[in-house]
Coordinates of C-alpha atoms in Angstrom, one line a residue:
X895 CA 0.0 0.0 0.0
X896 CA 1.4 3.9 -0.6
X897 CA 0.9 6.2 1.3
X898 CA 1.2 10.5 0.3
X899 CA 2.2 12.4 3.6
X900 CA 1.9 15.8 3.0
X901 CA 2.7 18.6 5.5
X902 CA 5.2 21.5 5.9
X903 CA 6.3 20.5 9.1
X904 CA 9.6 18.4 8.1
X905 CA 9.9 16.6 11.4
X906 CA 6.1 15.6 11.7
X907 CA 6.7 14.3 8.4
X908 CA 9.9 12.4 9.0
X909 CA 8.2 10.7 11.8
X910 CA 5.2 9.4 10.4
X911 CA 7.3 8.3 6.9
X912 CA 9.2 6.0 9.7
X913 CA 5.9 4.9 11.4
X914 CA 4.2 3.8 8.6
X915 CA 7.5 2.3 6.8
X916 CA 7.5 0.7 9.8
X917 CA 4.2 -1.3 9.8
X918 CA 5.3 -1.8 5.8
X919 CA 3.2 1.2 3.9
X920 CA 5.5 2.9 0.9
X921 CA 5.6 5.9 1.6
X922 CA 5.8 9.3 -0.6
X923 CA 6.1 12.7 1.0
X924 CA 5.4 16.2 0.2
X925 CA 5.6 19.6 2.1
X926 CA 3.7 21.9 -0.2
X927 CA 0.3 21.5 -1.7
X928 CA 1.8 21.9 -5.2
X929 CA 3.9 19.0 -5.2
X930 CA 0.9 17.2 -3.1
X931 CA -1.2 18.0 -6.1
X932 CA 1.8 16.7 -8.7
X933 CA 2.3 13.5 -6.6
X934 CA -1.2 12.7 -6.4
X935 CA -1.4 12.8 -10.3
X936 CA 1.3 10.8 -11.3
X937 CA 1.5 8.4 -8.5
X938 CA -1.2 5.6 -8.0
X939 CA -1.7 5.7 -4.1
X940 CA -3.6 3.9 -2.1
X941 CA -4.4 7.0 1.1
X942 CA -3.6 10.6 1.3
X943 CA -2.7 12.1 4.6
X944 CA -3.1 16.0 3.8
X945 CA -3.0 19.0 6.5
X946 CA -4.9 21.8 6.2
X947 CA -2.2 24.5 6.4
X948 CA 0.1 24.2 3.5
X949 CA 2.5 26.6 1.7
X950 CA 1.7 27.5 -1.8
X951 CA -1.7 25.9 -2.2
X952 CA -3.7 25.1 1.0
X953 CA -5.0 22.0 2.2
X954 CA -8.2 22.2 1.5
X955 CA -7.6 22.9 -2.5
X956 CA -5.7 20.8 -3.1
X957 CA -8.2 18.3 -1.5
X958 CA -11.0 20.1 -3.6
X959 CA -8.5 19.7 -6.6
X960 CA -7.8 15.9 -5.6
X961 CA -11.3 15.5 -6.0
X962 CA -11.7 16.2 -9.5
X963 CA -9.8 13.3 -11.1
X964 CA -9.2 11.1 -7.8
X965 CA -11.6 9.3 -5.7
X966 CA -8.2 8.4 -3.0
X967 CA -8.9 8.0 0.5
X968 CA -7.9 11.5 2.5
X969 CA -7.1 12.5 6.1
X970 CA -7.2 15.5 6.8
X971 CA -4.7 17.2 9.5
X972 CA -5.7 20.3 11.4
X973 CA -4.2 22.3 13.7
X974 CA -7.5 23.8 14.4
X975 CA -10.0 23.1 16.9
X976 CA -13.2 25.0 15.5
X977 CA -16.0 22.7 14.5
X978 CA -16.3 24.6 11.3
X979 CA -13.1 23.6 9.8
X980 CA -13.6 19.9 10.1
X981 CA -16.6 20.4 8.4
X982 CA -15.3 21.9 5.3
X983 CA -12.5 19.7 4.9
X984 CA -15.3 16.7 4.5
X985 CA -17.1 19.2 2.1
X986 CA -14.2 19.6 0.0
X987 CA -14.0 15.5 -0.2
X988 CA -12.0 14.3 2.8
X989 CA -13.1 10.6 4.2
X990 CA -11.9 11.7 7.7
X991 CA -10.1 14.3 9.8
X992 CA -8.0 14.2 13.1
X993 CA -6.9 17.5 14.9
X994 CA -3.3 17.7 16.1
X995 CA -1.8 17.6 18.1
X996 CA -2.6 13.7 17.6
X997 CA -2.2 10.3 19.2
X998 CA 0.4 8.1 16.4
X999 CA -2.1 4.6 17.3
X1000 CA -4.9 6.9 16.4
X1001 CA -3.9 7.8 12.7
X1002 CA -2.7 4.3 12.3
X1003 CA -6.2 3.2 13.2
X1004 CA -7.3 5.8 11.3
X1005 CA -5.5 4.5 8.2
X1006 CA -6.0 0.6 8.7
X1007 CA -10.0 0.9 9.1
X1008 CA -9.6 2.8 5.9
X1009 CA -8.0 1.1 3.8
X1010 CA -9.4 -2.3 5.4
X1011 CA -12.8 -1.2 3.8
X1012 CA -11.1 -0.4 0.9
X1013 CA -9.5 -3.7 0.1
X1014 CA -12.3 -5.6 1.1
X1015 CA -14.6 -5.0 -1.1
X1016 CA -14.3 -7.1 -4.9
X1017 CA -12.2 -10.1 -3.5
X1018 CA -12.9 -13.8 -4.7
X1019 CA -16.4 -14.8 -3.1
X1020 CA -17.6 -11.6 -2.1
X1021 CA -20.0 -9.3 -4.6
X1022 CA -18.4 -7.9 -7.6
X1023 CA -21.6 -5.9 -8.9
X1024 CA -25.4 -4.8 -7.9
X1025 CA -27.6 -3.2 -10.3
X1026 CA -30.8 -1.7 -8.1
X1027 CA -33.0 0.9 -9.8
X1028 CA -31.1 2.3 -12.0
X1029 CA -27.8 2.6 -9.8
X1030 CA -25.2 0.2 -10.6
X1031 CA -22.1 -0.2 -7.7
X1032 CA -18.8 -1.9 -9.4
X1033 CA -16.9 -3.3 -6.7
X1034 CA -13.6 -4.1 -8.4
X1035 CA -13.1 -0.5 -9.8
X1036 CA -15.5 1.4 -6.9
X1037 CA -17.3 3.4 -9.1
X1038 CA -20.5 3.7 -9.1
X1039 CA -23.3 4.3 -12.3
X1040 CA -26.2 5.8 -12.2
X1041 CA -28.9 5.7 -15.2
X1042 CA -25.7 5.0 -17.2
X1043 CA -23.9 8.1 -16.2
X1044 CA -20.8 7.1 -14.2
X1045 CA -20.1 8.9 -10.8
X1046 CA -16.8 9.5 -8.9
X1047 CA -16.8 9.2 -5.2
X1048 CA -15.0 8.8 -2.6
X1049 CA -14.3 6.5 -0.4
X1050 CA -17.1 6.9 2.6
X1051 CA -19.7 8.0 -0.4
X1052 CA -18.4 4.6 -2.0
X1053 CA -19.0 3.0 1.2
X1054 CA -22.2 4.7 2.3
X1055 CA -23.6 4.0 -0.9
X1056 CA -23.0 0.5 -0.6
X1057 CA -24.8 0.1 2.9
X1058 CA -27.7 2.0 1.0
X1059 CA -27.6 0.0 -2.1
X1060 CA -27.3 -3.3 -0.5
X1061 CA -30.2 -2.6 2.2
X1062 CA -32.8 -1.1 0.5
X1063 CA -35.9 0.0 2.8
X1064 CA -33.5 -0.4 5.7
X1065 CA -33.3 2.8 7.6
X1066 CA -29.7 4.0 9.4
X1067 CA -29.8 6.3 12.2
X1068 CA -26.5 9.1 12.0
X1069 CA -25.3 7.1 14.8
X1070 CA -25.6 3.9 13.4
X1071 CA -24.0 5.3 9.9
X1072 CA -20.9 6.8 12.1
X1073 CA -20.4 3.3 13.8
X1074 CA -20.7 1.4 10.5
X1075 CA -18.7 3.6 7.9
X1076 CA -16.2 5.5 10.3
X1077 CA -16.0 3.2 12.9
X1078 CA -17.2 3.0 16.8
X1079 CA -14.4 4.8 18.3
X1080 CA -14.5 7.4 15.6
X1081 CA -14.8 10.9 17.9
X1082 CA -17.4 12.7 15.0
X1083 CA -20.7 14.0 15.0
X1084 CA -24.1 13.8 13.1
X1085 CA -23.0 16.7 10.9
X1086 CA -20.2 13.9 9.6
X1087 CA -23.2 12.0 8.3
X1088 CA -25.2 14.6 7.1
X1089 CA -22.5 16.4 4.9
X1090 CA -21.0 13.3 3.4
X1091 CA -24.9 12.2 2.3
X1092 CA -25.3 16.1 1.5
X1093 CA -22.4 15.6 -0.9
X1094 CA -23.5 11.6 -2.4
X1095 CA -27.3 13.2 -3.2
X1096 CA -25.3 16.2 -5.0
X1097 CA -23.7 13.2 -7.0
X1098 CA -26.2 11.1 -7.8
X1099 CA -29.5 12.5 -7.5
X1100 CA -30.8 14.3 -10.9
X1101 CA -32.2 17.0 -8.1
X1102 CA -30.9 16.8 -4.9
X1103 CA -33.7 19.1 -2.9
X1104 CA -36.2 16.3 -4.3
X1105 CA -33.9 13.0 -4.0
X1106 CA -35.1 9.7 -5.9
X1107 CA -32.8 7.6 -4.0
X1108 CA -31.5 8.7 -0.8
X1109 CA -34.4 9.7 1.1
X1110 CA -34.8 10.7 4.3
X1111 CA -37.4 9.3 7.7
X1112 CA -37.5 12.9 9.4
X1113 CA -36.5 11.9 13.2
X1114 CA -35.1 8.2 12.5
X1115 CA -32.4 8.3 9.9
X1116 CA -31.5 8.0 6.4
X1117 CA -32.6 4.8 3.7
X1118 CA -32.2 4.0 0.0
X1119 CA -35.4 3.7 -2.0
X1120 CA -36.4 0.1 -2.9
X1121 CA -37.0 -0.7 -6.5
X1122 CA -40.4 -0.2 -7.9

């Protein structure tokens, strides 16, 4: 697996390149957001690990720029405590965010239960493909088509939509959505949930105020329309 580090601290960086060479990621590093954008393009990684405060292009453009040919698993770093910017950096694509200062285990728990639902997914014996109303979910590539237009997300929309897509009728709480896609320990709120299903609607719904697929049970949760 390859990992992109990217942060302007040197030492920070230095220290998780030797963590995570130690539990045998590769492991590509940049301290800019320019080269984090260059190395993004012509590398083929596996996770991102992306702070918010960069030199030359900030964190979360380059994320937002990420976004338009990638679908790579991102964490975001942030210095800063305020609600506000966590919940932009999932707006601008991020799977995940952890403040700093942070907790080593933490990130590389972070990382594993990322990339564990990445890799999962598409093996020998498990589901390769499901076609439901008109959205189709391809499991080897993770990409996703709806009424034969293809759709890039990433990878908790991947994942969200897959809970949705393979449960129709079924509906998920916020709280059950956080322990199922980010994990029991994860240290988020509802607002997670509710941007990262603000951002799949925007994806894959032909109108998003009026959704055909994701729909909502006011004061229970969210559920995927079943086929007519």
């Amino acid at each position: 697996m390859k990992i992109l580090i990217v942060d302007d601290e040197k030492l920070l960086v230095k220290g998780l390149k030797f963590n995570f060479e130690q539990e045998g990621y590769t492991v590509e590093t940049a301290y800019d957001g320019a080269e984090a954008l260059k190395l993004a393009r012509d590398k083929s990684l596996d996770l991102i690990i992306l702070d918010l405060m960069l030199p030359e292009i900030d964190g979360l453009t380059v994320c937002q720029k990420i976004r338009e040919f990638s679908g790579v698993p991102i964490i975001m770093l942030t210095a800063k405590t305020e609600d506000m910017d966590k919940i932009l950096g999932l707006e601008y694509g991020a799977d995940d965010y952890i403040t700093k200062p942070f907790n080593i285990l933490e990130l590389k728990a972070r990382v594993k239960a990322i990339m564990r639902r990445v890799t999962t997914v598409g093996k020998p014996g498990s589901k390769t493909r499901i076609n439901i109303g008109g959205v189709i979910l391809d499991y080897n590539q993770r990409k996703v088509t709806v009424d034969g237009r293809t759709v890039d997300l990433t990878s908790k929309e991947f994942d969200l939509m897959d809970l949705f897509v393979c449960n129709p009728g079924k509906v998920y709480s916020r709280e059950n959505l956080l322990d199922m896609i980010w994990g029991y320990d994860y240290p988020g709120d509802a607002r997670t949930v509710d941007v990262h299903i603000r951002r799949l609607r925007e994806k894959v719904e032909p109108n998003p105020a009026e959704p055909d697929y994701i729909l909502t049970k006011w004061g229970a949760g969210y559920y995927f329309k079943e086929a007519d």
